[in-house]
Short mmCIF file of C-alpha atoms in Angstrom, two decimals:
data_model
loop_
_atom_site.label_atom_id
_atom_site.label_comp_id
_atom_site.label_asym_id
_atom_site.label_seq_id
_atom_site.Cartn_x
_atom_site.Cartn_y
_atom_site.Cartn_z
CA UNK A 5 117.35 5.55 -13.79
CA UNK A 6 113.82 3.70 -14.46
CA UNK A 7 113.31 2.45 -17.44
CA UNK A 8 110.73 4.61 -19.52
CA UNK A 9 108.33 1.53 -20.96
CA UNK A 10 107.51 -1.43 -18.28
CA UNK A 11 109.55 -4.98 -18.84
CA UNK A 12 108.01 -7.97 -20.09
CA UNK A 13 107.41 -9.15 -16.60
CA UNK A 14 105.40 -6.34 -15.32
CA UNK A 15 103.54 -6.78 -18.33
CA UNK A 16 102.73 -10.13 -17.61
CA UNK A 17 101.88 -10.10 -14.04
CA UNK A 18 99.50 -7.10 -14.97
CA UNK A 19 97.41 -8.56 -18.12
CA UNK A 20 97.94 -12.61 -17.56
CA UNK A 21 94.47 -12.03 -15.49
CA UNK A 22 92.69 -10.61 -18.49
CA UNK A 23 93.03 -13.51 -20.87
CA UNK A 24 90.24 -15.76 -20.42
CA UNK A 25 91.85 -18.51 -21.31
CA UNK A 26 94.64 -18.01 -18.68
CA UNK A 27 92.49 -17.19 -15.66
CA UNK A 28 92.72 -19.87 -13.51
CA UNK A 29 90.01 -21.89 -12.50
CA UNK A 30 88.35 -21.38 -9.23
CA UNK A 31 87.80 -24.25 -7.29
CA UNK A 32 84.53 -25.42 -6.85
CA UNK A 33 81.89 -24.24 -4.46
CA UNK A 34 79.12 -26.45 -2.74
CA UNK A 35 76.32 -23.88 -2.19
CA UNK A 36 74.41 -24.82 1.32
CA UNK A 37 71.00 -26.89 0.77
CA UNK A 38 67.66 -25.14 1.48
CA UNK A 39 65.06 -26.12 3.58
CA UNK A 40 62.40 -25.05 1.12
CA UNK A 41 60.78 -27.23 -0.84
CA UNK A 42 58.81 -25.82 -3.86
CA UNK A 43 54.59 -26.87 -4.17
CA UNK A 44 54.31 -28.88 -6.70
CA UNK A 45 50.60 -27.91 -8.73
CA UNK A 46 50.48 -30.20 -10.96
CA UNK A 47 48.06 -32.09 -8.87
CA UNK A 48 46.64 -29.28 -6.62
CA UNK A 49 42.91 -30.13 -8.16
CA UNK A 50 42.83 -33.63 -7.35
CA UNK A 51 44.40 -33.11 -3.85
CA UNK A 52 41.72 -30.99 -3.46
CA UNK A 53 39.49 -33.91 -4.07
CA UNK A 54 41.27 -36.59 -2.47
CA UNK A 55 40.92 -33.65 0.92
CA UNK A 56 36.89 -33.59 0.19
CA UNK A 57 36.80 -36.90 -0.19
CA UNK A 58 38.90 -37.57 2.96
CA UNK A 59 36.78 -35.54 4.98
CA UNK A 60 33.59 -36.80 3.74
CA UNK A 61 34.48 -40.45 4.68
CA UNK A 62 35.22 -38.76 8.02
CA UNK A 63 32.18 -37.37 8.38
CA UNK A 64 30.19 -40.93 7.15
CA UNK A 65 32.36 -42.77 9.81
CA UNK A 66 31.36 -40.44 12.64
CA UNK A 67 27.98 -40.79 10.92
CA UNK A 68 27.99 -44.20 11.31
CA UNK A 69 29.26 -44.20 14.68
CA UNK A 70 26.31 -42.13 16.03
CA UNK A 71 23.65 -44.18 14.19
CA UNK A 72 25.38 -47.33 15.72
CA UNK A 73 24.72 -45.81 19.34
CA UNK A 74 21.27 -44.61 18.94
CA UNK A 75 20.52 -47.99 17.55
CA UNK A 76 21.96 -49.83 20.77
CA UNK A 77 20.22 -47.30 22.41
CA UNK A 78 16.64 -47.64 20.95
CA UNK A 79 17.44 -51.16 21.17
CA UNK A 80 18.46 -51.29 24.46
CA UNK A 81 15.37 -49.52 25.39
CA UNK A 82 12.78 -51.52 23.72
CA UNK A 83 14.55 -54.92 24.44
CA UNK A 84 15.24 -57.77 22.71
CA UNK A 85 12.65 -58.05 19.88
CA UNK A 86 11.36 -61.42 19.10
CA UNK A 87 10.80 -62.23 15.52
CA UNK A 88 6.62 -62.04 15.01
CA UNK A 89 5.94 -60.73 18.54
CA UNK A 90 3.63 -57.36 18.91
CA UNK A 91 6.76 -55.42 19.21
CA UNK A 92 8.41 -57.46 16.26
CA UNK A 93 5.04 -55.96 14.38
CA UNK A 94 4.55 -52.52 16.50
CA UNK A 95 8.38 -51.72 14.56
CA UNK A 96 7.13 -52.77 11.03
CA UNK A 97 3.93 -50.58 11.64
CA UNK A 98 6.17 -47.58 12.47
CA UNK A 99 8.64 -48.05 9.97
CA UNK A 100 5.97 -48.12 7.11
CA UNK A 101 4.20 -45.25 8.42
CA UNK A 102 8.01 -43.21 8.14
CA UNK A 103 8.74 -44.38 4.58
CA UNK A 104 5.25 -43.34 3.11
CA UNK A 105 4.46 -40.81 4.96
CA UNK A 106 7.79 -39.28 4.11
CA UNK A 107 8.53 -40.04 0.73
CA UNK A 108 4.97 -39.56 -0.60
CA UNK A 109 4.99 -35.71 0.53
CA UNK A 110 8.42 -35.61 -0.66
CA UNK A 111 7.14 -36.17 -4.05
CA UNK A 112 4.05 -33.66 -3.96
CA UNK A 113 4.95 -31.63 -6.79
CA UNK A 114 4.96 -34.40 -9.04
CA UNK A 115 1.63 -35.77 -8.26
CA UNK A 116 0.15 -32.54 -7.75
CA UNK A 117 0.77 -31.90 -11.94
CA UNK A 118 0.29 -35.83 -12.35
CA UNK A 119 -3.19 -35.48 -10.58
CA UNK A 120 -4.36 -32.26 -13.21
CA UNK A 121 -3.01 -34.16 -16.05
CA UNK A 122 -5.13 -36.50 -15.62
CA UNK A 123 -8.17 -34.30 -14.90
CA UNK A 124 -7.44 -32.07 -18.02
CA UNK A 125 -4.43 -33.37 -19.95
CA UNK A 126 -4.45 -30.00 -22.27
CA UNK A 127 -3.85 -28.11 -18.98
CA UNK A 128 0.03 -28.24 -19.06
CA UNK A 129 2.49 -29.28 -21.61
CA UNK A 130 4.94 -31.03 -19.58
CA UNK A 131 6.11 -30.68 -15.69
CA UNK A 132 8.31 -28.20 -16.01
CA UNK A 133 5.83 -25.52 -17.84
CA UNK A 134 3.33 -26.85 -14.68
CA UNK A 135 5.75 -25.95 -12.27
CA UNK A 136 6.73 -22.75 -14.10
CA UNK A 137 2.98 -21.21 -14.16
CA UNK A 138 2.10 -22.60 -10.33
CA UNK A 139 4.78 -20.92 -9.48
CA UNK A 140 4.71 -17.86 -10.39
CA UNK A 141 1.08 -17.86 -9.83
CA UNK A 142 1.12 -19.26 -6.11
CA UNK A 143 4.94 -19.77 -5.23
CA UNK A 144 6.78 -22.63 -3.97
CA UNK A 145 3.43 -22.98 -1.34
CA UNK A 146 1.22 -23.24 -4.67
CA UNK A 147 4.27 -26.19 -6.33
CA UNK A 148 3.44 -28.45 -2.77
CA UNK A 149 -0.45 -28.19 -2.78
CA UNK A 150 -2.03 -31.31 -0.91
CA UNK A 151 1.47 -32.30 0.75
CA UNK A 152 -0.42 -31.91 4.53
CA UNK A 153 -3.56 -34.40 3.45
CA UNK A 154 -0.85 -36.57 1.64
CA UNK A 155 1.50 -36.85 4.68
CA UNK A 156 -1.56 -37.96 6.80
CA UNK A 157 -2.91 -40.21 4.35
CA UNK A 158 -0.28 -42.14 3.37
CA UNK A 159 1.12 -42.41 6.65
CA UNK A 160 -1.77 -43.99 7.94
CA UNK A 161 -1.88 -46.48 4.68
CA UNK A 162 1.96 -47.06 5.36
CA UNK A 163 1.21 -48.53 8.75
CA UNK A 164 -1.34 -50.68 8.54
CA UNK A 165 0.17 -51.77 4.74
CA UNK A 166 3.63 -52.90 5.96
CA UNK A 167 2.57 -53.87 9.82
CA UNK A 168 -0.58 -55.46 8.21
CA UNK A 169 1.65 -57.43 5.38
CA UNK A 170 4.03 -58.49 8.36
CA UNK A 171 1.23 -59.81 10.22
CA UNK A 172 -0.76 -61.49 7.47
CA UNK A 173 2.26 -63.12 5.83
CA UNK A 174 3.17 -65.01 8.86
CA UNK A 175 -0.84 -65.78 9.76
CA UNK A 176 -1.17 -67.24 6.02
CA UNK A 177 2.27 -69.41 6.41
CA UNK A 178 0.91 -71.02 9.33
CA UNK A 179 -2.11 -72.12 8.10
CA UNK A 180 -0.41 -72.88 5.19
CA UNK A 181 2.24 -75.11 6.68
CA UNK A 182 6.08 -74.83 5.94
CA UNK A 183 6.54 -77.39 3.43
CA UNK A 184 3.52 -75.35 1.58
CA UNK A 185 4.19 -71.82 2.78
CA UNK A 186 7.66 -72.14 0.81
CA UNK A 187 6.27 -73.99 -2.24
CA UNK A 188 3.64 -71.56 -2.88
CA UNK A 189 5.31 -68.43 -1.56
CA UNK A 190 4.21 -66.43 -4.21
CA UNK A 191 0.11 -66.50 -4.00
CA UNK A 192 1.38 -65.99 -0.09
CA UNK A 193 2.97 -62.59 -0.62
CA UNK A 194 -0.24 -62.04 -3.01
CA UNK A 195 -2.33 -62.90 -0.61
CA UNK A 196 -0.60 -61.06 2.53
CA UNK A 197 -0.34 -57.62 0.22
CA UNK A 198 -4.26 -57.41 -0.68
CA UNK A 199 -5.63 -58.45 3.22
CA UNK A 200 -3.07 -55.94 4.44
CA UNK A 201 -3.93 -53.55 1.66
CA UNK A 202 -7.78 -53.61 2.21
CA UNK A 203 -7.41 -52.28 5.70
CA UNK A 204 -5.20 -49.92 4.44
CA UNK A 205 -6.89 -48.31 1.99
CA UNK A 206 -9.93 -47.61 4.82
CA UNK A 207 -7.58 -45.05 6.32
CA UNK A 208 -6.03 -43.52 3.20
CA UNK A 209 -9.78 -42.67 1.72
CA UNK A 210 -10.70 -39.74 3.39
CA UNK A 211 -7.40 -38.13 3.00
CA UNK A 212 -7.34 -39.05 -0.49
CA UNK A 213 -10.33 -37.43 -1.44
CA UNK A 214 -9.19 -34.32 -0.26
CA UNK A 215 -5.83 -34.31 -1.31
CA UNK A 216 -7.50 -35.10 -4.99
CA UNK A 217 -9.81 -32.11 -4.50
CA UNK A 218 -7.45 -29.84 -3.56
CA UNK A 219 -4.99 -30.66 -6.28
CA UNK A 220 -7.63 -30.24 -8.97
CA UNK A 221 -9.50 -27.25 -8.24
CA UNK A 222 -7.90 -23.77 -8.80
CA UNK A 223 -7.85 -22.55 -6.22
CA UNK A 224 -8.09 -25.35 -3.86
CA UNK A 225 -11.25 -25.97 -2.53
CA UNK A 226 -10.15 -25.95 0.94
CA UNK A 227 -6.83 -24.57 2.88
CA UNK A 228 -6.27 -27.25 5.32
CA UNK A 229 -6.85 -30.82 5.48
CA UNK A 230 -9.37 -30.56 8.69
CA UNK A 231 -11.08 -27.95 6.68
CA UNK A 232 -11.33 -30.17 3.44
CA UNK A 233 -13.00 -32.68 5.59
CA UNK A 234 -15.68 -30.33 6.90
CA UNK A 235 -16.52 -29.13 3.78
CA UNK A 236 -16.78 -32.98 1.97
CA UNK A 237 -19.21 -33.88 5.31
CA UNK A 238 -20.66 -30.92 5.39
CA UNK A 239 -22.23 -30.78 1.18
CA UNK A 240 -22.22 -35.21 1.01
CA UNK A 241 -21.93 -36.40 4.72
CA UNK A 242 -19.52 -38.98 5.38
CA UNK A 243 -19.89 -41.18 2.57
CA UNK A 244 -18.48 -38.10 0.54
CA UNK A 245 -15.29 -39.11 2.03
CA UNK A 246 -15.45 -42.35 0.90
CA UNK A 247 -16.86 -42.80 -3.04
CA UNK A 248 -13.34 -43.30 -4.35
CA UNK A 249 -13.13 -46.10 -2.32
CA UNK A 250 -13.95 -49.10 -4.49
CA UNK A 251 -11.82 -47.14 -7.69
CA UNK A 252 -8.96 -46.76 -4.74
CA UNK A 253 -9.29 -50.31 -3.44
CA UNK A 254 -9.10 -50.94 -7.67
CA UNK A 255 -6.15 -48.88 -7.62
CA UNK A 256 -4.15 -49.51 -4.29
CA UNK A 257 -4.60 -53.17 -4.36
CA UNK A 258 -3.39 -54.75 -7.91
CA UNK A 259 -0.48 -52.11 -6.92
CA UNK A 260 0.23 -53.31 -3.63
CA UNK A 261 0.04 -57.08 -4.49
CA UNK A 262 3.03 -56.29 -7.33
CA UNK A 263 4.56 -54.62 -4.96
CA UNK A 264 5.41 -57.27 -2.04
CA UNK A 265 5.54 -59.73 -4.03
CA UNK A 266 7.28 -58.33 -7.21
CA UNK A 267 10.04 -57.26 -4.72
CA UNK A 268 10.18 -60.50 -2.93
CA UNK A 269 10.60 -62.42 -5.81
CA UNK A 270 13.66 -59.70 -7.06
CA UNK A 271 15.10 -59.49 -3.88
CA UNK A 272 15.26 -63.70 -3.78
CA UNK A 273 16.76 -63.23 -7.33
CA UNK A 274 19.12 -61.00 -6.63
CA UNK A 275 20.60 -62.98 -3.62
CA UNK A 276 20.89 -66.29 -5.82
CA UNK A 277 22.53 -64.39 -8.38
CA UNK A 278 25.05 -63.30 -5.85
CA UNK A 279 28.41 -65.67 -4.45
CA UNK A 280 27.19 -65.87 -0.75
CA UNK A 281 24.01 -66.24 1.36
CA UNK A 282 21.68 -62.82 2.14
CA UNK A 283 23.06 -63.57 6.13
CA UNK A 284 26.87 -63.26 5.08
CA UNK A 285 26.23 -59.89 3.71
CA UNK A 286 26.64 -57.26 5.98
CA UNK A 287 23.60 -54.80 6.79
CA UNK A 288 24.73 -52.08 4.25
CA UNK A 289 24.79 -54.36 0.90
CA UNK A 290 21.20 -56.28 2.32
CA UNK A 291 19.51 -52.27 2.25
CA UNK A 292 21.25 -51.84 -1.34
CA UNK A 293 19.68 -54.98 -2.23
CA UNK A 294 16.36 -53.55 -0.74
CA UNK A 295 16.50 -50.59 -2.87
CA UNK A 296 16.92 -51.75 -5.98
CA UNK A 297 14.59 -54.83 -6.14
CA UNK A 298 11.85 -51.45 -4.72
CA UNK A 299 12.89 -49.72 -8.17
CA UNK A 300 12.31 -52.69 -10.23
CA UNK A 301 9.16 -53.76 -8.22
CA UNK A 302 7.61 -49.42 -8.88
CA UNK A 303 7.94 -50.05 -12.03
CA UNK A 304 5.93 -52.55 -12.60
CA UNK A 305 3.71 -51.40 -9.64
CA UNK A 306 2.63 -48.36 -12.03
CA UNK A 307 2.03 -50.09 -14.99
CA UNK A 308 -0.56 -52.24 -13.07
CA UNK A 309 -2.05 -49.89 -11.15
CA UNK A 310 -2.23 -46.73 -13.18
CA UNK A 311 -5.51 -47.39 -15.45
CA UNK A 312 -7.24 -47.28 -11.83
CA UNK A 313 -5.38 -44.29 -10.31
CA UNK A 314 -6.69 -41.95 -13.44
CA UNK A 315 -9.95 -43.28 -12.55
CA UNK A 316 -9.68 -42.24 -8.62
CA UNK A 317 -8.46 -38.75 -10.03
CA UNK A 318 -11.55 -38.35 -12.10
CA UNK A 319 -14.07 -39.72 -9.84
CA UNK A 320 -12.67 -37.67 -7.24
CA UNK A 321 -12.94 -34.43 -9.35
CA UNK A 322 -16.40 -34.99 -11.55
CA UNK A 323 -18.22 -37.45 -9.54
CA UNK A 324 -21.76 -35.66 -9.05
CA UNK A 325 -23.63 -36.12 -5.71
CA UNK A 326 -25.77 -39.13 -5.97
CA UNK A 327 -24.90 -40.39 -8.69
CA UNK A 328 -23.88 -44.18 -9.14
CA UNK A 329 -20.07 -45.48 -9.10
CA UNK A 330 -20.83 -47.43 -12.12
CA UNK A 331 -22.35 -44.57 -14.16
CA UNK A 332 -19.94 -42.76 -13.31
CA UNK A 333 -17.40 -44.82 -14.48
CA UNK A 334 -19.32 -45.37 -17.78
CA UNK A 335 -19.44 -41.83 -18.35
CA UNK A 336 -15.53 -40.69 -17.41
CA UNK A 337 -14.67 -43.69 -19.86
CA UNK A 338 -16.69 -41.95 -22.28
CA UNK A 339 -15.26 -38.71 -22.33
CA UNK A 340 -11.51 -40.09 -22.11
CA UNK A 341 -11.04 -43.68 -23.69
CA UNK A 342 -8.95 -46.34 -23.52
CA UNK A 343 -6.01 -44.43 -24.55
CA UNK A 344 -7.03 -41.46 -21.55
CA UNK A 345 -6.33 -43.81 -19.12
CA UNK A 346 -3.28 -43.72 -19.93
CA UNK A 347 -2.08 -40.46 -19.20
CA UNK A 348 1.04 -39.35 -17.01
CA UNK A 349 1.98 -43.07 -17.62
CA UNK A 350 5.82 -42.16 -17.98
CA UNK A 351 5.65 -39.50 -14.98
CA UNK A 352 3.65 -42.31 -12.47
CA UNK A 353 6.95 -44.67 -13.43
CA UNK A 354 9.02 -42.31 -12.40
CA UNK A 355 7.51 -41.33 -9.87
CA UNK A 356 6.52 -44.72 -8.47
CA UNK A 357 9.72 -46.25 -9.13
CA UNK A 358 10.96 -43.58 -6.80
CA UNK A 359 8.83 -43.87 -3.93
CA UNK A 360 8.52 -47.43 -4.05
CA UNK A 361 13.13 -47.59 -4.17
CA UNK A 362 12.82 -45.37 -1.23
CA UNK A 363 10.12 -46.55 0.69
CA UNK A 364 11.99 -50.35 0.49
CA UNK A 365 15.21 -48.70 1.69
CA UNK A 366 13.71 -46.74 4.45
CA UNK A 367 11.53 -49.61 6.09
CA UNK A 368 14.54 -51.58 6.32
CA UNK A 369 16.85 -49.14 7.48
CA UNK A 370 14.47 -48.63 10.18
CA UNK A 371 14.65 -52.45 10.88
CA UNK A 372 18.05 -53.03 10.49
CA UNK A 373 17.88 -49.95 13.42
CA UNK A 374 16.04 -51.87 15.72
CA UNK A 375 18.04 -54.87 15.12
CA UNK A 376 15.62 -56.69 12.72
CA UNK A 377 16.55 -58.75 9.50
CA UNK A 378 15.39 -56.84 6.26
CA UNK A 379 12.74 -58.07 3.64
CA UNK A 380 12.85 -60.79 0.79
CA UNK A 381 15.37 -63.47 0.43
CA UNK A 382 13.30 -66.46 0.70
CA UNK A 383 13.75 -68.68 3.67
CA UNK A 384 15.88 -72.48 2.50
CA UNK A 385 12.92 -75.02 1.96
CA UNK A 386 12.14 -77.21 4.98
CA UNK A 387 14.54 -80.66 4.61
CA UNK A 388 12.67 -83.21 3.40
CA UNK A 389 12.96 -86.54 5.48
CA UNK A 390 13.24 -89.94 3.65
CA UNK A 391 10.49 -92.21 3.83
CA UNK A 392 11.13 -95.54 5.74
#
């Protein structure tokens, strides 16, 4: 017969199980390694930027590349150009008509409010209200009156500025002689700037006076530059064209003196300042150097020059017909003062410093293109030889 209750054994082999602290231990299990690795976002923003900035070096390197080609190409095409030849001076005229004519119409809209400040300086509180109102009034059109007379004006200027100051430099150092040319480089750049300037400012005039005209009568006077023309020649003949001419000449030529040589003198400073020789540095750093001796030089440029460029704006405006540059320069002084000649100083620095930075770095780009040295950096004085 069974036994009614279970023995101690069945007992045990039924419950050990149950007691935790009996169970046995399993033996360890190595689970299998996954081939997943998790993202890790901590650092997912500047990836991001390290990727932009990745591809943007790209793109500057391919940049580079193609510039490098269609320089070998342009200078493949022109040939080898001798320093001072009439191509050497054919590329500087070309590359200063580029970085005025460019950089002037690129800054329109400030010398569009700059120009009718000076006319009327209770006309607008500051550029931004100018802008607002011209906008709104004539649209984005309205913002870049005179850019088309500006783009031919100071392209022309730009040529026969930089090609003339290229030409006239070297003429003046050889009459000067080397030992002299170096000694008194200085009145040479002075010198250089105002012959080349002169010419200049011959070709600028016309397109000047219209540009003025249209920037200072609302509405413009005249809705294309051609047109502005035939309506100066058609009321004053051609000499309508021209009385800003001695005020511009006033203007254009204490500018363009501080200008060259201003930025020759920086430029020389700079590269003393610096551990090696300008012709150790490689292309790029020589066009940084170009652009910031241009700032330093606009700055001062506007200073100079800007008495005489509120003049031009007023003669150009309230000149009458007939009557004499003198009286009317006696009777604008009148109405404004010392002090009115003065006005837009802060915006002609700005905008100066600008165009003159830019204009620098443009010229030389284009002559580093065509395989030419850049400006400034004073040629090593000529050795001296002992006296026997």
């Amino acid at each position: 017969m069974a036994p009614l209750f279970p023995t101690t054994a069945i007992l045990q082999d039924v419950f050990s199980t149950q007691i935790p602290f009996a169970r046995p231990i399993p033996p360890p299990t190595t689970a299998s390694k996954s081939s997943y690795v998790p993202p890790d976002r901590r650092f997912s923003a500047w990836s991001a930027v390290d990727d932009v900035k990745s591809k943007a070096g790209a793109l500057s390197n391919e940049a580079q590349k193609e510039i490098a080609k269609a320089s070998s190409a342009a200078q493949a095409k022109t040939g080898q150009i001798e320093l001072y030849s009439a191509k050497y001076y054919a590329a500087c005229t070309f590359g200063g008509l580029v970085a005025c004519g460019v950089t002037h119409t690129a800054v329109t809209p400030l010398d569009l409010v700059k120009c009718r400040r000076q006319v009327d300086s209770k006309m607008y509180r500051g550029n931004f209200e100018a802008w607002g109102k011209i906008g709104r009034a004539e649209g984005m059109r309205g913002i870049f009156t005179g850019w088309a007379p500006t783009f031919f004006g100071y392209s022309a200027q730009g040529a026969f500025k930089y090609g003339g100051y290229e030409f006239f430099k070297k003429f003046y150092s050889d009459l000067a002689g080397e030992d002299a040319a170096y000694r008194y480089k200085t009145g040479l750049y002075l010198a250089a700037s105002a012959s080349a300037e002169l010419i200049a400012d011959v070709a600028l005039c016309p397109f000047e006076a219209v540009k003025v005209r249209m920037q200072t009568t609302i509405p413009p006077f005249a809705s294309s530059t051609f047109g502005g023309i035939s309506i100066i020649t058609g009321k004053e003949g051609t000499a309508g064209l021209y009385k800003g001419l001695y005020p511009l000449w006033g203007r254009q030529i204490p500018y363009t003196m501080m200008k060259f040589a201003s930025f020759e003198t920086i430029v020389e400073a700079i590269y003393g300042q610096m551990p090696k020789s300008k012709s150790e540095y490689g292309k790029g750093v020589q066009t940084g150097v170009s652009f910031a001796g241009g700032y330093l030089a606009g700055i001062l440029c506007a200073i100079v020059s800007h008495p005489a460029d509120v003049m031009v704006s007023k003669l150009n405006a309230n000149r009458q017909p007939g009557e004499a540059f003198g009286g009317a320069m006696s009777r604008i002084y009148k109405d404004i003062g010392f002090g009115g000649l003065w006005n837009g100083l802060v915006l002609r620095i700005f905008m100066i410093g600008t165009l003159t930075s830019l204009q620098w770095g443009i010229y030389d780009s284009f002559k580093v293109f065509m395989g030419l040295p850049t400006t400034g950096g004073a040629a090593p004085p000529p050795k001296q030889t002992a006296n026997l």
